[in-house]
Coordinates of C-alpha atoms and ligand atoms in Angstrom, one line a residue:
M22 CA 99.3 63.8 233.7
P23 CA 100.2 64.1 230.2
V24 CA 101.0 67.5 228.8
S25 CA 98.4 69.6 227.0
P26 CA 99.6 69.7 222.7
P27 CA 100.3 73.1 221.5
L28 CA 97.9 74.7 219.4
T29 CA 99.0 75.1 215.9
L30 CA 96.4 76.9 213.1
D31 CA 96.7 73.7 211.1
A32 CA 95.2 72.0 214.3
I33 CA 92.8 74.8 215.0
R34 CA 91.7 75.1 211.3
S35 CA 90.8 71.5 210.6
T36 CA 88.6 71.4 213.7
L37 CA 87.1 74.9 213.1
A38 CA 83.2 74.7 211.7
T39 CA 82.3 78.0 212.1
Q40 CA 81.0 80.3 209.2
A41 CA 82.5 83.8 210.3
L42 CA 84.5 83.7 213.5
G43 CA 88.1 81.8 212.8
R44 CA 88.7 83.8 209.4
R45 CA 91.1 85.0 210.5
I46 CA 93.1 83.9 213.3
E47 CA 96.0 85.1 214.5
L48 CA 98.2 83.0 216.6
F49 CA 100.7 84.5 219.3
Q50 CA 103.4 82.0 221.3
R51 CA 103.7 85.6 224.0
T52 CA 101.7 88.3 223.6
A53 CA 100.8 91.4 226.2
S54 CA 97.3 90.2 226.1
T55 CA 94.9 89.1 223.1
N56 CA 92.1 91.6 223.9
R57 CA 95.4 94.4 223.0
E58 CA 96.3 92.3 219.6
T59 CA 92.2 92.9 218.4
F60 CA 91.9 95.9 219.5
S61 CA 95.3 97.1 217.2
L62 CA 94.1 94.7 214.5
A63 CA 90.6 96.6 214.9
Q64 CA 91.8 99.5 214.6
S65 CA 93.3 99.0 211.4
D66 CA 89.5 98.0 209.9
A67 CA 90.4 93.8 210.8
E68 CA 87.2 91.9 209.3
H69 CA 84.0 90.6 211.7
G70 CA 85.3 87.5 213.0
T71 CA 88.8 87.7 213.4
V72 CA 90.3 86.0 216.8
V73 CA 93.6 86.2 218.6
V74 CA 95.2 83.4 220.3
A75 CA 98.0 83.2 222.4
E76 CA 99.8 80.7 224.2
E77 CA 100.6 83.1 226.8
Q78 CA 99.9 86.6 227.9
T79 CA 102.0 88.6 229.7
E80 CA 99.8 91.4 230.6
G81 CA 96.3 89.4 230.5
R82 CA 93.3 91.9 232.0
G83 CA 90.4 90.9 233.9
R84 CA 87.2 93.2 234.5
L85 CA 87.1 95.5 237.2
A86 CA 90.9 96.7 235.9
R87 CA 92.3 93.4 237.5
T88 CA 95.2 91.0 235.9
W89 CA 94.3 88.0 234.4
F90 CA 96.7 84.8 235.0
S91 CA 97.6 83.3 231.8
P92 CA 100.6 81.0 232.3
P93 CA 102.5 79.7 228.7
A94 CA 101.1 76.5 227.2
V95 CA 98.1 75.2 229.2
N96 CA 95.0 77.3 229.1
L97 CA 93.2 79.6 226.6
Y98 CA 93.4 82.6 225.9
C99 CA 91.4 84.5 222.9
S100 CA 89.8 87.2 221.4
I101 CA 87.1 87.8 219.6
L102 CA 86.5 90.7 217.2
V103 CA 82.6 91.5 216.7
R104 CA 81.3 94.0 214.0
R105 CA 77.8 93.6 214.0
S106 CA 74.8 96.8 213.0
I107 CA 72.5 96.5 215.5
P108 CA 69.1 99.0 214.9
S109 CA 70.0 101.6 217.6
D110 CA 67.0 101.2 219.2
R111 CA 68.1 97.5 220.3
L112 CA 71.6 98.5 220.8
T113 CA 71.9 99.0 224.5
S114 CA 70.3 95.4 225.3
W115 CA 72.5 93.8 222.9
L116 CA 75.6 95.2 224.4
S117 CA 74.4 94.3 227.6
W118 CA 73.6 90.8 226.6
L119 CA 76.4 90.3 225.0
P120 CA 79.1 89.2 227.4
L121 CA 76.0 87.0 229.0
M122 CA 76.0 85.4 226.6
T123 CA 79.0 85.0 225.8
A124 CA 79.2 82.9 229.3
L125 CA 76.2 80.8 228.4
A126 CA 78.4 79.6 225.1
A127 CA 81.4 79.0 227.0
A128 CA 80.0 76.7 229.9
K129 CA 78.4 75.0 226.4
A130 CA 81.7 74.2 224.8
V131 CA 83.0 73.1 228.3
E132 CA 80.5 71.0 229.1
T133 CA 80.6 69.8 225.7
I134 CA 84.4 68.4 225.2
A135 CA 85.1 68.1 228.8
G136 CA 81.9 66.6 230.4
I137 CA 81.5 68.7 233.3
M138 CA 78.9 71.0 235.3
V139 CA 79.4 74.7 234.0
A140 CA 77.6 77.2 236.1
V141 CA 77.9 81.1 235.8
K142 CA 78.1 83.6 238.2
W143 CA 76.5 86.5 236.8
P144 CA 77.2 88.8 235.4
N145 CA 79.9 86.2 233.6
D146 CA 82.2 84.5 235.6
L147 CA 82.3 79.9 234.4
L148 CA 82.2 78.6 237.9
I149 CA 82.7 74.4 238.0
G150 CA 81.6 73.8 242.0
E151 CA 82.5 77.4 243.3
R152 CA 85.5 77.7 242.4
K153 CA 86.0 80.3 238.7
V154 CA 87.4 78.5 236.0
G155 CA 87.1 80.8 233.1
G156 CA 86.0 84.9 232.3
I157 CA 84.7 87.2 229.8
L158 CA 86.5 90.5 229.2
C159 CA 84.1 92.9 226.4
Q160 CA 85.4 95.9 225.3
S161 CA 84.1 98.0 222.7
G162 CA 86.2 100.5 220.2
T163 CA 85.7 102.1 217.0
S164 CA 88.1 102.1 213.8
P165 CA 87.9 104.4 211.0
Q166 CA 86.7 103.0 208.0
L167 CA 84.3 99.9 209.5
G168 CA 82.9 101.7 212.6
S169 CA 82.1 100.7 215.6
F170 CA 83.2 97.0 216.6
Q171 CA 83.0 94.6 220.1
I172 CA 85.6 92.6 221.0
I173 CA 85.1 89.3 223.3
G174 CA 88.2 88.3 225.5
I175 CA 87.5 85.0 226.7
G176 CA 90.0 83.4 229.5
I177 CA 89.3 79.6 230.4
N178 CA 91.9 77.5 232.9
V179 CA 91.8 74.0 231.1
N180 CA 95.2 72.2 231.7
A181 CA 97.1 74.6 234.2
D182 CA 98.4 73.1 237.6
R183 CA 95.8 74.4 240.1
S184 CA 98.5 74.3 243.1
K185 CA 101.1 76.8 240.8
F186 CA 98.4 79.9 240.9
P187 CA 99.3 82.9 242.7
P188 CA 97.7 82.7 246.3
D189 CA 95.5 85.4 245.9
I190 CA 93.6 83.3 243.9
R191 CA 94.0 79.7 244.8
D192 CA 91.5 79.2 246.6
S193 CA 88.9 80.5 243.9
A194 CA 90.0 79.1 241.3
T195 CA 90.4 76.1 239.6
T196 CA 90.9 74.5 236.0
I197 CA 89.0 72.1 233.6
A198 CA 91.8 69.4 234.2
H199 CA 92.0 69.6 238.1
E200 CA 88.2 69.2 237.8
T201 CA 87.9 66.4 235.6
G202 CA 91.1 64.0 236.6
H203 CA 92.0 64.8 232.2
T204 CA 94.2 66.6 229.9
I205 CA 91.8 68.6 227.7
D206 CA 92.3 69.2 224.6
R207 CA 92.3 72.7 223.6
T208 CA 92.0 72.4 220.0
Q209 CA 89.0 71.3 220.3
L210 CA 87.4 73.4 223.1
L211 CA 88.6 76.3 221.6
S212 CA 86.8 75.5 217.9
R213 CA 83.7 74.4 220.3
L214 CA 83.8 77.5 222.0
L215 CA 83.4 79.5 218.7
L216 CA 81.1 77.3 217.0
E217 CA 78.8 78.4 219.7
L218 CA 79.9 81.8 220.3
E219 CA 79.4 82.1 216.8
Q220 CA 75.6 80.2 216.8
C221 CA 74.5 82.6 219.7
L222 CA 75.8 86.1 218.0
D223 CA 73.1 84.7 215.2
E224 CA 70.9 84.3 218.0
L225 CA 71.0 87.1 219.5
A226 CA 71.5 89.4 215.9
L227 CA 67.9 88.2 214.8
T228 CA 65.7 87.0 217.7
N229 CA 64.9 88.7 221.0
Y230 CA 66.7 87.3 224.1
D231 CA 63.8 85.3 225.6
R232 CA 65.4 82.7 224.7
I233 CA 68.7 83.1 225.9
A234 CA 67.6 84.9 229.2
L235 CA 65.7 81.7 230.3
A236 CA 69.0 79.9 229.3
Y237 CA 71.1 82.0 231.4
R238 CA 68.4 82.4 234.1
A239 CA 68.6 78.4 234.1
K240 CA 72.4 78.6 234.2
C241 CA 73.0 81.3 236.5
V242 CA 74.0 80.4 240.0
T243 CA 74.3 83.8 241.6
L244 CA 69.9 83.5 241.5
G245 CA 68.5 82.5 245.1
K246 CA 71.7 83.6 246.8
I247 CA 72.6 86.1 249.5
V248 CA 75.2 88.2 247.4
R249 CA 77.9 91.5 248.3
A250 CA 78.0 93.6 245.6
S251 CA 80.6 96.3 245.3
L252 CA 79.8 98.9 243.5
A253 CA 82.1 101.2 240.6
D254 CA 81.5 104.0 243.3
G255 CA 83.0 102.0 246.1
T256 CA 79.7 101.3 247.8
E257 CA 78.4 97.9 249.0
F258 CA 75.0 96.2 249.3
T259 CA 73.8 92.9 250.4
G260 CA 70.9 91.2 249.3
L261 CA 69.2 88.7 248.1
A262 CA 69.8 88.3 244.6
Q263 CA 66.2 87.9 242.5
T264 CA 65.9 88.1 239.2
I265 CA 67.8 88.5 235.5
G266 CA 66.0 91.5 234.0
S267 CA 65.6 91.6 230.2
D268 CA 68.2 93.6 230.0
G269 CA 70.6 91.6 231.9
S270 CA 71.2 93.5 234.6
L271 CA 70.8 91.7 238.6
H272 CA 67.6 92.6 240.6
I273 CA 68.7 92.2 244.2
A274 CA 66.2 92.6 247.1
Q275 CA 67.9 94.3 250.7
W276 CA 69.4 91.9 253.2
P277 CA 68.6 91.2 256.0
I278 CA 64.7 92.8 255.5
P279 CA 64.7 95.1 257.1
S280 CA 63.0 95.0 260.6
G281 CA 59.9 97.2 261.3
G282 CA 57.9 96.2 258.5
S283 CA 59.3 98.6 256.0
P284 CA 59.9 96.8 252.6
P285 CA 63.3 95.7 251.5
Q286 CA 65.0 98.7 249.2
T287 CA 65.5 96.6 246.0
R288 CA 68.8 97.5 243.4
Q289 CA 68.9 97.0 239.7
L290 CA 72.7 96.2 238.8
Y291 CA 74.5 96.5 235.7
A292 CA 78.1 96.5 236.9
A293 CA 79.3 95.1 240.6
D294 CA 81.6 92.6 241.6
I295 CA 79.6 89.6 243.5
V296 CA 80.3 87.8 246.3
H297 CA 78.0 84.5 247.1
L298 CA 78.2 84.5 250.1
R299 CA 77.9 81.6 252.8
P300 CA 75.2 80.9 255.0
S301 CA 77.1 80.9 257.8
Q302 CA 77.4 84.7 256.8
T303 CA 74.2 86.1 256.3
G304 CA 72.2 85.0 259.2
R305 CA 69.8 82.7 257.1
Ligands
LIG17 C1 87.6 88.3 234.3 O1 88.5 88.8 234.9 O2 87.0 87.6 234.7 C2 87.7 88.5 233.1 C3 88.8 87.4 232.1 C4 89.4 87.7 230.8 C5 90.4 87.5 230.5 C6 90.7 87.2 229.4 S1 92.0 86.2 228.4 C7 91.5 86.7 226.7 C8 91.4 88.4 227.0 N1 92.4 89.0 227.0 C9 92.8 89.4 228.4 O3 93.9 90.0 228.2 N2 91.5 89.2 228.7 C10 90.8 88.5 228.0

């Protein structure tokens, strides 16, 4: 497969069609983590829409304190600084929809640029088939002059060689190039991603979440599956994923259904590590 051309500021700027996202772009050949870089820029009062991109991360961070495999010159690692003043009565739901909406935007960008279907696993994993191709890590903070901010970190496995993935993720992860059979232009993908994200952010700030919730439910392959949820307190819960609440939570009903006629317990999850169980694991 042909090599992936390097990312350059000129190429990114010349394809970008956004208003605010990417007004300032910092491109690193190598950094510990684009989220970490963006965090320090935010604390120095960098403006809304600042984007940090890296060709390589040495300490890329994933959800649930995991690392994010970030080899050089093949994938997309970027973080976006978001400053939005959201009325206090909407803040909690805005914050819970932010990562879910980002997953939708990223899925749409990959579909448009690579011409391949991408699904979302709750809350914000991007999947091709059942394999993970991207993930999102949102963080919040406060800066001295401009107040609170959010950082949206996005990692997408674009052109990496899947056979060189670390053994622990080799089976469960994939790359766009592996799935499509061709090298993807990372500049086009980044520009499209920022455009989709900007449109979703504008929508999320102005309207209620009905359309986004509808679009998210349609893309979320977790729904209808039997899942094992590992919760932050170390407990696990196995259940049928029934719906996504209007606040972005995942509603699951205990599985197997208890014998003896008592109704299954239901849970509303706001954060958890979810595994989609195969039919052979569920007795279904
Ligand atoms: C996940 O665990 O699914 C989330 C992965 C998020 C990885 C991205 S890569 C760019 C940004 N910088 C980081 O250190 N992490 C996020």
